[in-house]
GROMACS .gro file of C-alpha atoms in nm:
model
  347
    1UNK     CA    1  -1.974  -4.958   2.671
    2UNK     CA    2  -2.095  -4.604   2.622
    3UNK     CA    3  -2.486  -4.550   2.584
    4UNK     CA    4  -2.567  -4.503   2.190
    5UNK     CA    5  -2.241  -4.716   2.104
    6UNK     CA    6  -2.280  -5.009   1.872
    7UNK     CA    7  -2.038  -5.238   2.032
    8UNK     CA    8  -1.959  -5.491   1.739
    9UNK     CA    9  -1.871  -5.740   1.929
   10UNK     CA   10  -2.142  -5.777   2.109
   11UNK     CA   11  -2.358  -5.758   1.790
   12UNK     CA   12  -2.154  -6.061   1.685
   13UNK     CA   13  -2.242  -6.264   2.027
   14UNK     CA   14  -2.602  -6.147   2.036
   15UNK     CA   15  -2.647  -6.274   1.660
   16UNK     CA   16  -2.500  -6.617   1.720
   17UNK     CA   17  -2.780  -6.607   2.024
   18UNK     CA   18  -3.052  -6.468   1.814
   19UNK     CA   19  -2.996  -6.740   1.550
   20UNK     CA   20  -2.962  -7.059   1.799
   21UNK     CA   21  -3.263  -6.930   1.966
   22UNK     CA   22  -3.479  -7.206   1.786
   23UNK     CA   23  -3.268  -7.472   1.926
   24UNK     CA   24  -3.368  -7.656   2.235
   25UNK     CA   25  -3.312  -7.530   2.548
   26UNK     CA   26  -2.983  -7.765   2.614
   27UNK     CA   27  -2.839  -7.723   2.268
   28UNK     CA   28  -2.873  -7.330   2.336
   29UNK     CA   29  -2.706  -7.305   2.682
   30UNK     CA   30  -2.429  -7.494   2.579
   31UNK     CA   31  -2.403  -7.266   2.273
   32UNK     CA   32  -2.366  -7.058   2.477
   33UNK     CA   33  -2.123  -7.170   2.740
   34UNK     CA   34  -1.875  -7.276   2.458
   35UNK     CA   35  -1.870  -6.987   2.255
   36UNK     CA   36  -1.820  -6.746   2.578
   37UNK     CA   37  -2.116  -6.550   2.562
   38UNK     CA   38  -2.212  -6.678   2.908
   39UNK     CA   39  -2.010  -6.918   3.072
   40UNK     CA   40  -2.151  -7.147   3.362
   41UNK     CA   41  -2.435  -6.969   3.261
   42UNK     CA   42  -2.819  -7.019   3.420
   43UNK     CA   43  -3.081  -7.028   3.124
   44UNK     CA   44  -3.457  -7.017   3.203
   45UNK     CA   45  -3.673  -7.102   2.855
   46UNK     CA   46  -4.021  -6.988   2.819
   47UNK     CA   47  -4.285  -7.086   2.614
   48UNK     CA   48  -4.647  -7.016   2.597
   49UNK     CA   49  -4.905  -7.075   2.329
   50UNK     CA   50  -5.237  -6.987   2.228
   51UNK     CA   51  -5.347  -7.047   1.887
   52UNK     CA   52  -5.706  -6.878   1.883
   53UNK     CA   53  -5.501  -6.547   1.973
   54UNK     CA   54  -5.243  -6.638   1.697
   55UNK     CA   55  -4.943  -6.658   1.949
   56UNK     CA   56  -4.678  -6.911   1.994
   57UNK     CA   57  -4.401  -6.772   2.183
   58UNK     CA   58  -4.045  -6.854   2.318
   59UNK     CA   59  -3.756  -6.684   2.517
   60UNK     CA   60  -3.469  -6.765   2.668
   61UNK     CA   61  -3.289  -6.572   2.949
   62UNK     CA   62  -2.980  -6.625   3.050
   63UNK     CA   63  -2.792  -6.494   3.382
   64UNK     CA   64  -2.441  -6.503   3.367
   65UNK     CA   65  -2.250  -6.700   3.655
   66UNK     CA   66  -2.129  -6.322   3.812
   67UNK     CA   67  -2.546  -6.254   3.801
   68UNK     CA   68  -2.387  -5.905   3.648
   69UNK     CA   69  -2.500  -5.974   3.318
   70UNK     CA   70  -2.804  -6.123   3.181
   71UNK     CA   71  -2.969  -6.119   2.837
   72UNK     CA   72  -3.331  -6.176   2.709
   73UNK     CA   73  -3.357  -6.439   2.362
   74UNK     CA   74  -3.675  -6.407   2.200
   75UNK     CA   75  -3.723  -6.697   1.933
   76UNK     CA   76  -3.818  -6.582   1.554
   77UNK     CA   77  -4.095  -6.733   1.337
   78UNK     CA   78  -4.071  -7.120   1.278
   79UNK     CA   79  -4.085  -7.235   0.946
   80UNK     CA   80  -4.318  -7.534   1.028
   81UNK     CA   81  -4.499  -7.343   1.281
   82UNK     CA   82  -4.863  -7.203   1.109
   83UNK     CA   83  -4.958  -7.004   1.481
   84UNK     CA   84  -4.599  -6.818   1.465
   85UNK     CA   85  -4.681  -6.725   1.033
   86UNK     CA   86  -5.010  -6.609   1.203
   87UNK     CA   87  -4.841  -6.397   1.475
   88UNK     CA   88  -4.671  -6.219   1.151
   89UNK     CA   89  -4.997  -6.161   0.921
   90UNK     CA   90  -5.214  -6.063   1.260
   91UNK     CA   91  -5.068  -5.662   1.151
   92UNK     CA   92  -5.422  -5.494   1.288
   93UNK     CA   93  -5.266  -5.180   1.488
   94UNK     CA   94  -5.368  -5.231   1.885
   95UNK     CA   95  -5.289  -4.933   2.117
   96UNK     CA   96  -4.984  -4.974   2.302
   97UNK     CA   97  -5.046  -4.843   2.676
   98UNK     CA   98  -5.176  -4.526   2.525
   99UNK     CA   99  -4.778  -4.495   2.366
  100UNK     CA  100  -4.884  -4.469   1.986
  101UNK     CA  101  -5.000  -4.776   1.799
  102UNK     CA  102  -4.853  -5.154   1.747
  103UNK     CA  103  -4.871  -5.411   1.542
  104UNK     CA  104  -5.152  -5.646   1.715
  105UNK     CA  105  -4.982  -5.971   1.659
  106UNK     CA  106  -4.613  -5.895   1.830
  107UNK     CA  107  -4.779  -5.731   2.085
  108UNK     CA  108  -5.005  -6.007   2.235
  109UNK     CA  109  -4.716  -6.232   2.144
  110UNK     CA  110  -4.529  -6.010   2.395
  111UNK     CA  111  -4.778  -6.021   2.647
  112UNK     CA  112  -4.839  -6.381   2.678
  113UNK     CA  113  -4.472  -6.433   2.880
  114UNK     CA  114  -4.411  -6.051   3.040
  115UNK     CA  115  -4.512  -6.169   3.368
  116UNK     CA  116  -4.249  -6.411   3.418
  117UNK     CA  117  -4.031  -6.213   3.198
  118UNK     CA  118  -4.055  -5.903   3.416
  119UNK     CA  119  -4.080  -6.148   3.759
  120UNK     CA  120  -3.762  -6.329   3.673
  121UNK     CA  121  -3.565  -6.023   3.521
  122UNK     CA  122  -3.659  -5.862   3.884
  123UNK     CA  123  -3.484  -6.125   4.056
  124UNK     CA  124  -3.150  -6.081   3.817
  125UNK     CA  125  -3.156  -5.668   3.903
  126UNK     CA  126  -3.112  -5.845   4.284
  127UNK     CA  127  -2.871  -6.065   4.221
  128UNK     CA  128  -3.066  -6.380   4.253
  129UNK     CA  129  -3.088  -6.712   4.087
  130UNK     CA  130  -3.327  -6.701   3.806
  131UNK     CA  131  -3.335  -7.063   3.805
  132UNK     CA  132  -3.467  -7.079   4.118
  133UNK     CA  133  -3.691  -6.795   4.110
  134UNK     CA  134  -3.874  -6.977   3.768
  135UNK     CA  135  -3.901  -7.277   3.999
  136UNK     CA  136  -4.139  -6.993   4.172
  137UNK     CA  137  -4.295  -6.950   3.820
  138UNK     CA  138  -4.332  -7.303   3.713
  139UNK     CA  139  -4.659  -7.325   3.596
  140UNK     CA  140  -4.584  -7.021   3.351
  141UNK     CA  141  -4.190  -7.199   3.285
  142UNK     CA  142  -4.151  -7.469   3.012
  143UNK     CA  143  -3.771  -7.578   3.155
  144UNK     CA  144  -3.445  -7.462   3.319
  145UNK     CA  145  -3.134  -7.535   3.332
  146UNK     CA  146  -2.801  -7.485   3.534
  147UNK     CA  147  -2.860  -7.331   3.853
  148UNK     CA  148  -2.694  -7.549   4.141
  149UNK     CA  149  -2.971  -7.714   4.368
  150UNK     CA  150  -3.300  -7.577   4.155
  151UNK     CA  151  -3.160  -7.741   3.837
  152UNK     CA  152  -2.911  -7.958   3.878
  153UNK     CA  153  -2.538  -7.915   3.985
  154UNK     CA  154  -2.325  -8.060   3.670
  155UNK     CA  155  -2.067  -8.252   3.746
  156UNK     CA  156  -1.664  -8.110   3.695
  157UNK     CA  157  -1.488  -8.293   3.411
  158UNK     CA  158  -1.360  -8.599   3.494
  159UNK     CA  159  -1.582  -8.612   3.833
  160UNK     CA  160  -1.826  -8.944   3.896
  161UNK     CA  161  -2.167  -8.870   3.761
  162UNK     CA  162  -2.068  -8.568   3.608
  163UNK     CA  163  -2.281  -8.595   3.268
  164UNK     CA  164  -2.165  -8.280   2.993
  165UNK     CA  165  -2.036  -8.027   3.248
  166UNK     CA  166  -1.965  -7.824   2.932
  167UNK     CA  167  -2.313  -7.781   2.845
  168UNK     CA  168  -2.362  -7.520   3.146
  169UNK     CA  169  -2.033  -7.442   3.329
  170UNK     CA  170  -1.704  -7.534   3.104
  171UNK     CA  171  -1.373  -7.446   3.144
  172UNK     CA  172  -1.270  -7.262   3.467
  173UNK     CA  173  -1.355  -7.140   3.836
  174UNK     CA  174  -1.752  -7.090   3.900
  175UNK     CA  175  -1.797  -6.753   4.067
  176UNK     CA  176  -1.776  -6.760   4.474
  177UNK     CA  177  -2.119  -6.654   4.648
  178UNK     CA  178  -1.868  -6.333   4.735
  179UNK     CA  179  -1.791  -6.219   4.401
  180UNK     CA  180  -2.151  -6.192   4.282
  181UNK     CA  181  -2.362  -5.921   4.269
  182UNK     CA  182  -2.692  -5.741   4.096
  183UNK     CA  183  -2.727  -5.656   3.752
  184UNK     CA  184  -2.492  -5.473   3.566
  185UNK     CA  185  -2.615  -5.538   3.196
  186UNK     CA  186  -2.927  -5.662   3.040
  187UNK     CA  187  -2.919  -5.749   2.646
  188UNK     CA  188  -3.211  -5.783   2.454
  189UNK     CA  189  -3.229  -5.945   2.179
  190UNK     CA  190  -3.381  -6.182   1.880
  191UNK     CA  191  -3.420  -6.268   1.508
  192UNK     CA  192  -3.743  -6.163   1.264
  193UNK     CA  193  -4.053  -6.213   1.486
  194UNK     CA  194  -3.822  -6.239   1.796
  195UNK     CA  195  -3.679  -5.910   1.688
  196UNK     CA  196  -4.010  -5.749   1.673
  197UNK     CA  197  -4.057  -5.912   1.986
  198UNK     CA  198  -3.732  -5.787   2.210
  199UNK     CA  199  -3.856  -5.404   2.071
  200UNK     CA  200  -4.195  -5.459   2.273
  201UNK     CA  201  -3.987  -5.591   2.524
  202UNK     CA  202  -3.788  -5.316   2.564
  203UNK     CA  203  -4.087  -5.097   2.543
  204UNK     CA  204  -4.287  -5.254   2.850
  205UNK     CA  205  -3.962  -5.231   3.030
  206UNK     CA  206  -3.963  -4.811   2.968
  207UNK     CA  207  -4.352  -4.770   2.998
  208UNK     CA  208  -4.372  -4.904   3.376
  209UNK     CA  209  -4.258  -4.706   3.612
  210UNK     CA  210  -4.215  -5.007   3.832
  211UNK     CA  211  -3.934  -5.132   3.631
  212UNK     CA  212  -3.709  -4.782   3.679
  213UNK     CA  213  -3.380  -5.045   3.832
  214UNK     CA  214  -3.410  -5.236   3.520
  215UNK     CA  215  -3.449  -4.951   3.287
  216UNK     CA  216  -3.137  -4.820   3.410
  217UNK     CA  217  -2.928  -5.148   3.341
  218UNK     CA  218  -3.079  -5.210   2.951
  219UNK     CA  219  -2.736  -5.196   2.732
  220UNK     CA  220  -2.847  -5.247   2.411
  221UNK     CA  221  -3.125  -5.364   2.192
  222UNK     CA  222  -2.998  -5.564   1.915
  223UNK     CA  223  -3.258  -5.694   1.609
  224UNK     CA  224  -3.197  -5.908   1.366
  225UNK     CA  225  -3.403  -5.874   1.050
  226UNK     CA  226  -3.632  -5.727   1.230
  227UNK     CA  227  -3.981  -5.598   1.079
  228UNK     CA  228  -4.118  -5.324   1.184
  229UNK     CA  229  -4.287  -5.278   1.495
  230UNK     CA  230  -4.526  -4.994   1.510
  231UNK     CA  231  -4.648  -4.640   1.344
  232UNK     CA  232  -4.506  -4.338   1.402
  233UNK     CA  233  -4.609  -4.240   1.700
  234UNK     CA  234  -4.548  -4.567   1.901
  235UNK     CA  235  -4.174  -4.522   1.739
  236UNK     CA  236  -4.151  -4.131   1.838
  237UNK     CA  237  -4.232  -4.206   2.167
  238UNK     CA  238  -4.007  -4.489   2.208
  239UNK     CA  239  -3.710  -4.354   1.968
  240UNK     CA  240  -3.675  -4.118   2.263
  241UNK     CA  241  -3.706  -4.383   2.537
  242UNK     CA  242  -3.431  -4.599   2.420
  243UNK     CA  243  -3.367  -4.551   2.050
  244UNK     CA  244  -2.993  -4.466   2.107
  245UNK     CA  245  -2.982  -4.815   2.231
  246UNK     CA  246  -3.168  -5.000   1.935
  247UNK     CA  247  -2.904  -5.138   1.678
  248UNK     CA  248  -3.104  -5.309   1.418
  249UNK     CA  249  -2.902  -5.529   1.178
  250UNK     CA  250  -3.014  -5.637   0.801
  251UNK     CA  251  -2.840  -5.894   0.557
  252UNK     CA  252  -2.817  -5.837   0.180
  253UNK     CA  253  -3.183  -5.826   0.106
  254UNK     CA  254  -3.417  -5.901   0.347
  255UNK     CA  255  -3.739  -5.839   0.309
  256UNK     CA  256  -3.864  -5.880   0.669
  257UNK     CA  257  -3.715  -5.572   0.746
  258UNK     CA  258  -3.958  -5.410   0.515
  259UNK     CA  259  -4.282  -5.550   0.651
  260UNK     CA  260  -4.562  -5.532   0.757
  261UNK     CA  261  -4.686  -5.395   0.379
  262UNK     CA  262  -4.824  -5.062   0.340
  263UNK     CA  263  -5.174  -5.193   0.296
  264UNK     CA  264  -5.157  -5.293   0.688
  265UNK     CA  265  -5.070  -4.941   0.810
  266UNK     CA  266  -4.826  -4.658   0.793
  267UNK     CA  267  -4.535  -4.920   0.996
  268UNK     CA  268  -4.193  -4.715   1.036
  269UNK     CA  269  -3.864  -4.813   1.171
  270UNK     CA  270  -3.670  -4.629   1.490
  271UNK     CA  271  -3.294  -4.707   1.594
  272UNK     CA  272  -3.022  -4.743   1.378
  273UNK     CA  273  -2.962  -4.960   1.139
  274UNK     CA  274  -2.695  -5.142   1.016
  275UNK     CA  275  -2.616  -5.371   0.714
  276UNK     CA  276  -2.414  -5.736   0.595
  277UNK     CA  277  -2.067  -5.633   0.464
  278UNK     CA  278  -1.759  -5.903   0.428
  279UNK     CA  279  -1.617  -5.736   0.717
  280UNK     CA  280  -1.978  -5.798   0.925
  281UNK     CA  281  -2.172  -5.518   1.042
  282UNK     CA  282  -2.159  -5.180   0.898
  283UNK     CA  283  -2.357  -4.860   0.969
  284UNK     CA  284  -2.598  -4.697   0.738
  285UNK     CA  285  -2.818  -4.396   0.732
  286UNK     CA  286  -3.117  -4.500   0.551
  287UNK     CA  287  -3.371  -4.720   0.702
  288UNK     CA  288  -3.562  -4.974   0.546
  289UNK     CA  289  -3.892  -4.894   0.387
  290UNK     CA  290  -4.210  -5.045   0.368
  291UNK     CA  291  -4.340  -5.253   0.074
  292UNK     CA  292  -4.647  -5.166  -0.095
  293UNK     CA  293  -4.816  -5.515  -0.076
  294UNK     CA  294  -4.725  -5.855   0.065
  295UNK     CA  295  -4.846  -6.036  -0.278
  296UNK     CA  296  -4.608  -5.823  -0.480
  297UNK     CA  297  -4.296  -5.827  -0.231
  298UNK     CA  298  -4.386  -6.198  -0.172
  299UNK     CA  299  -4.307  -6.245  -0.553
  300UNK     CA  300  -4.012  -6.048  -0.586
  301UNK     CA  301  -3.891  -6.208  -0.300
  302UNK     CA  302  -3.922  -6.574  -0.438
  303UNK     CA  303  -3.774  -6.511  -0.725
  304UNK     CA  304  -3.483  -6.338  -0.573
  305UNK     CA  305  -3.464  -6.695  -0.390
  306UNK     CA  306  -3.471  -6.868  -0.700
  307UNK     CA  307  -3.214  -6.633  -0.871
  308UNK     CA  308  -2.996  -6.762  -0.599
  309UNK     CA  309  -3.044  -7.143  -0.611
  310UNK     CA  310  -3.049  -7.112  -0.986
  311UNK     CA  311  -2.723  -6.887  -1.052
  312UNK     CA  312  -2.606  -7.107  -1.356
  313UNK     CA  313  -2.954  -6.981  -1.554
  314UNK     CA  314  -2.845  -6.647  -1.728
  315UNK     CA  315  -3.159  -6.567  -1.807
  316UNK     CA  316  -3.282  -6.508  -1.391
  317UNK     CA  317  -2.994  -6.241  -1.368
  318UNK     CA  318  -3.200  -6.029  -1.550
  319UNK     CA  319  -3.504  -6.027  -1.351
  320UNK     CA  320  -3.533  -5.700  -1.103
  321UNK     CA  321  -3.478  -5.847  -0.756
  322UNK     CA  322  -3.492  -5.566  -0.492
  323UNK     CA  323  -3.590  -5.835  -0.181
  324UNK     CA  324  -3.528  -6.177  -0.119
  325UNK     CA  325  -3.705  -6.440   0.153
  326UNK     CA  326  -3.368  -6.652   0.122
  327UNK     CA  327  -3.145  -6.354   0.306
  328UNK     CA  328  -3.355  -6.346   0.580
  329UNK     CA  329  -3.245  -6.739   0.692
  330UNK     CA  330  -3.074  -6.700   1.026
  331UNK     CA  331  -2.809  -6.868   0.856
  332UNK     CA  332  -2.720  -6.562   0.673
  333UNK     CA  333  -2.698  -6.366   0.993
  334UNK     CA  334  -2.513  -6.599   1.223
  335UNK     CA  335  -2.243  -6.647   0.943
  336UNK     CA  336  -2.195  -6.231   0.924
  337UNK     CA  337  -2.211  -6.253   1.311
  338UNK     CA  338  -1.949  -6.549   1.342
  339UNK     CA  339  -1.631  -6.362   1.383
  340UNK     CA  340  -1.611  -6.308   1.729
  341UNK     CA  341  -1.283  -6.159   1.890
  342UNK     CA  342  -1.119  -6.260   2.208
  343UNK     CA  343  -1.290  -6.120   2.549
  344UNK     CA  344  -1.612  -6.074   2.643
  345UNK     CA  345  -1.795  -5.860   2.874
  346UNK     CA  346  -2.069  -6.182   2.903
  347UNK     CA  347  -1.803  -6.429   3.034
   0.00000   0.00000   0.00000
C-alpha cells in the first residue's frame, strides 16, 4: 500500500477490530483468526486503571503468525464504565512533549500503558514473540494469548487435548521459524476514546527519536468516530508527522466526532476524513466541527436518538437533528465495515 492511500479494505478489517475491541481478550483473538485479519495470530491485552487520574485503559496488540504485521487495538469508552465517561469530560489542555497542546484526559490515558506498548512493539520491529516478551512485562500485562510455549500451544483440529484451535491458529500451515521475519506493517487503530487514543499513540511513536525503526513501519492510522484530539498546534505539528497516514472514519451523525465542545478549547481535527455511505467508506473534504456546548449537542443528540427509536411519531421528523449519540454505537461502524473482500495483507 502506498503512503497517503486509504486502503478500503483494510479500513473494513481495522473497523471490525476497533468495534470487538470491548470483547474479552479470547472472544477478540478468535475474531480475529476467523475473519482473516490475523490468522494464528499472538494477541497481548493490556489494561491499566487509575480512577483518581480518571483513566481506565485497554489495548490489544496483535502480531501476525509471519511477525510481519502487527496492529495496536485501543478499546473505546464503556457504557457502564463512569472512569472511561471521566477520561472523555477530563478536556483540560496538557502540553504534549512541548508538540502543541492535548486534551488532558486521552493523554494520561495514553500514558498509563506506553511502556509496555512501546517495549512490546520493540520486540515485533525484531521479529520476536510478543507473547513472550509480555511474559517479561507481566506485572504491567493483564493476559495473553497464543504464542507456543509462553501461552499455550493449541491443539490442531481433531488432535487429543486440542481445546478451540480456531480461537488462535485456524485453518492452515503455521509459519516455519524460517519464513518469519521483523516488522513489515504496524496498524493503529480504535473506536471513540480508543480513537483518540491510537492518535496519541501514533504521536509518541513520531516524537521519540528512539522509536525511528518503528516510525518507519506505521501504515496507517485508522479512527473510528474519533473526537478530537488536540488544538491546532499539537495537530500542525503532527498533520506533518503522519497526517497522510490518518484516515478518520464517521457514520451518519456522530457527534463524537465533534467533541470536545468549544467551551473546553479551540479542539481541531487533522487527517482525512471519511464518511458512512451504502457502499461503506467514502471520502470527504470537510472535517467535522466542534460543537458549541456539550449541554446543547447532548440534547440534540438525544433526540436525534429518539427520532430514531420513535420513527412511527410524525411529529419527531420535524425536530432539527444535526447529531445523534445513537450513530456513534460501534454497531453502526462494524456493520459499514462488514464487507470485507477476499485477501488480506494481515493473513
Amino acid at each position: 500500500m502506498r503512503e497517503g492511500v486509504h486502503d478500503r479494505n483494510i479500513a473494513n478489517f481495522l473497523g471490525i477490530a476497533s468495534s470487538w475491541s470491548y470483547a474479552d481478550i479470547d472472544t477478540f483473538a478468535r475474531l480475529m483468526h476467523r475473519r482473516g485479519i490475523a490468522t494464528y495470530n499472538e494477541t497481548v491485552g493490556l489494561t491499566n486503571t487509575n480512577p483518581a487520574l480518571f483513566v481506565d485503559t485497554t489495548a490489544y496488540l496483535v502480531q501476525s503468525a509471519s511477525r510481519k504485521i502487527a496492529i495496536l487495538t485501543f478499546r473505546g469508552t464503556g457504557l457502564q464504565n463512569t472512569v472511561n465517561w471521566l477520561t472523555d469530560v477530563s478536556a483540560r489542555p496538557d502540553t504534549f512533549l512541548s508538540a502543541g497542546r492535548v486534551h488532558g484526559g486521552f493523554y494520561r490515558a495514553a500514558l498509563l500503558l506506553w511502556p509496555t506498548i512501546r517495549s512490546l512493539l520493540q520486540s515485533a520491529l525484531n521479529g520476536d514473540s510478543i507473547c513472550e516478551a509480555a511474559m517479561q512485562e507481566r506485572a504491567k500485562v493483564q493476559d495473553c494469548r497464543g504464542a507456543p510455549h509462553a501461552c499455550g500451544e493449541a491443539g490442531q483440529p481433531g488432535a487429543p487435548g486440542g481445546e478451540g484451535p480456531e480461537a488462535l491458529r485456524g485453518v492452515g500451515p503455521r509459519s516455519s521459524q524460517e519464513e518469519r521475519s521483523g516488522l513489515d506493517a504496524l496498524y493503529i487503530t480504535g473506536h471513540s476514546l480508543g480513537g483518540a487514543l491510537a492518535v496519541v499513540a501514533a504521536a509518541l511513536i513520531h516524537i521519540d527519536p528512539e522509536l525511528d525503526a518503528i516510525r518507519q513501519k506505521v501504515r496507517g492510522i485508522y479512527t473510528y468516530g474519533q473526537p478530537m484530539v488536540g488544538f491546532s498546534d499539537f495537530a500542525a505539528r503532527f498533520d506533518e508527522e503522519f497526517g497522510k497516514k490518518l484516515f478518520r472514519h464517521v457514520y451518519g451523525k456522530d457527534i463524537v466526532p465533534c467533541l470536545p465542545p468549544r467551551t473546553t478549547g479551540k479542539f481541531v481535527h487533522f487527517g482525512r476524513e471519511f464518511e458512512s455511505d451504502e457502499g461503506g467508506w467514502v471520502y470527504r473534504s470537510t472535517s467535522a466541527s466542534q460543537v458549541r456546548t456539550f449541554l446543547g449537542s447532548t440534547i440534540v443528540g438525544v433526540l436525534a436518538w429518539v427520532q430514531t427509536q420513535l420513527s412511527g411519531l410524525p411529529l419527531l421528523q420535524w425536530l432539527p437533528t444535526r447529531y445523534s449519540w445513537g450513530d456513534h454505537s460501534p454497531l453502526n461502524y462494524l456493520r459499514t465495515s462488514q464487507t470485507v473482500p477476499a485477501g488480506s495483507e494481515f493473513a
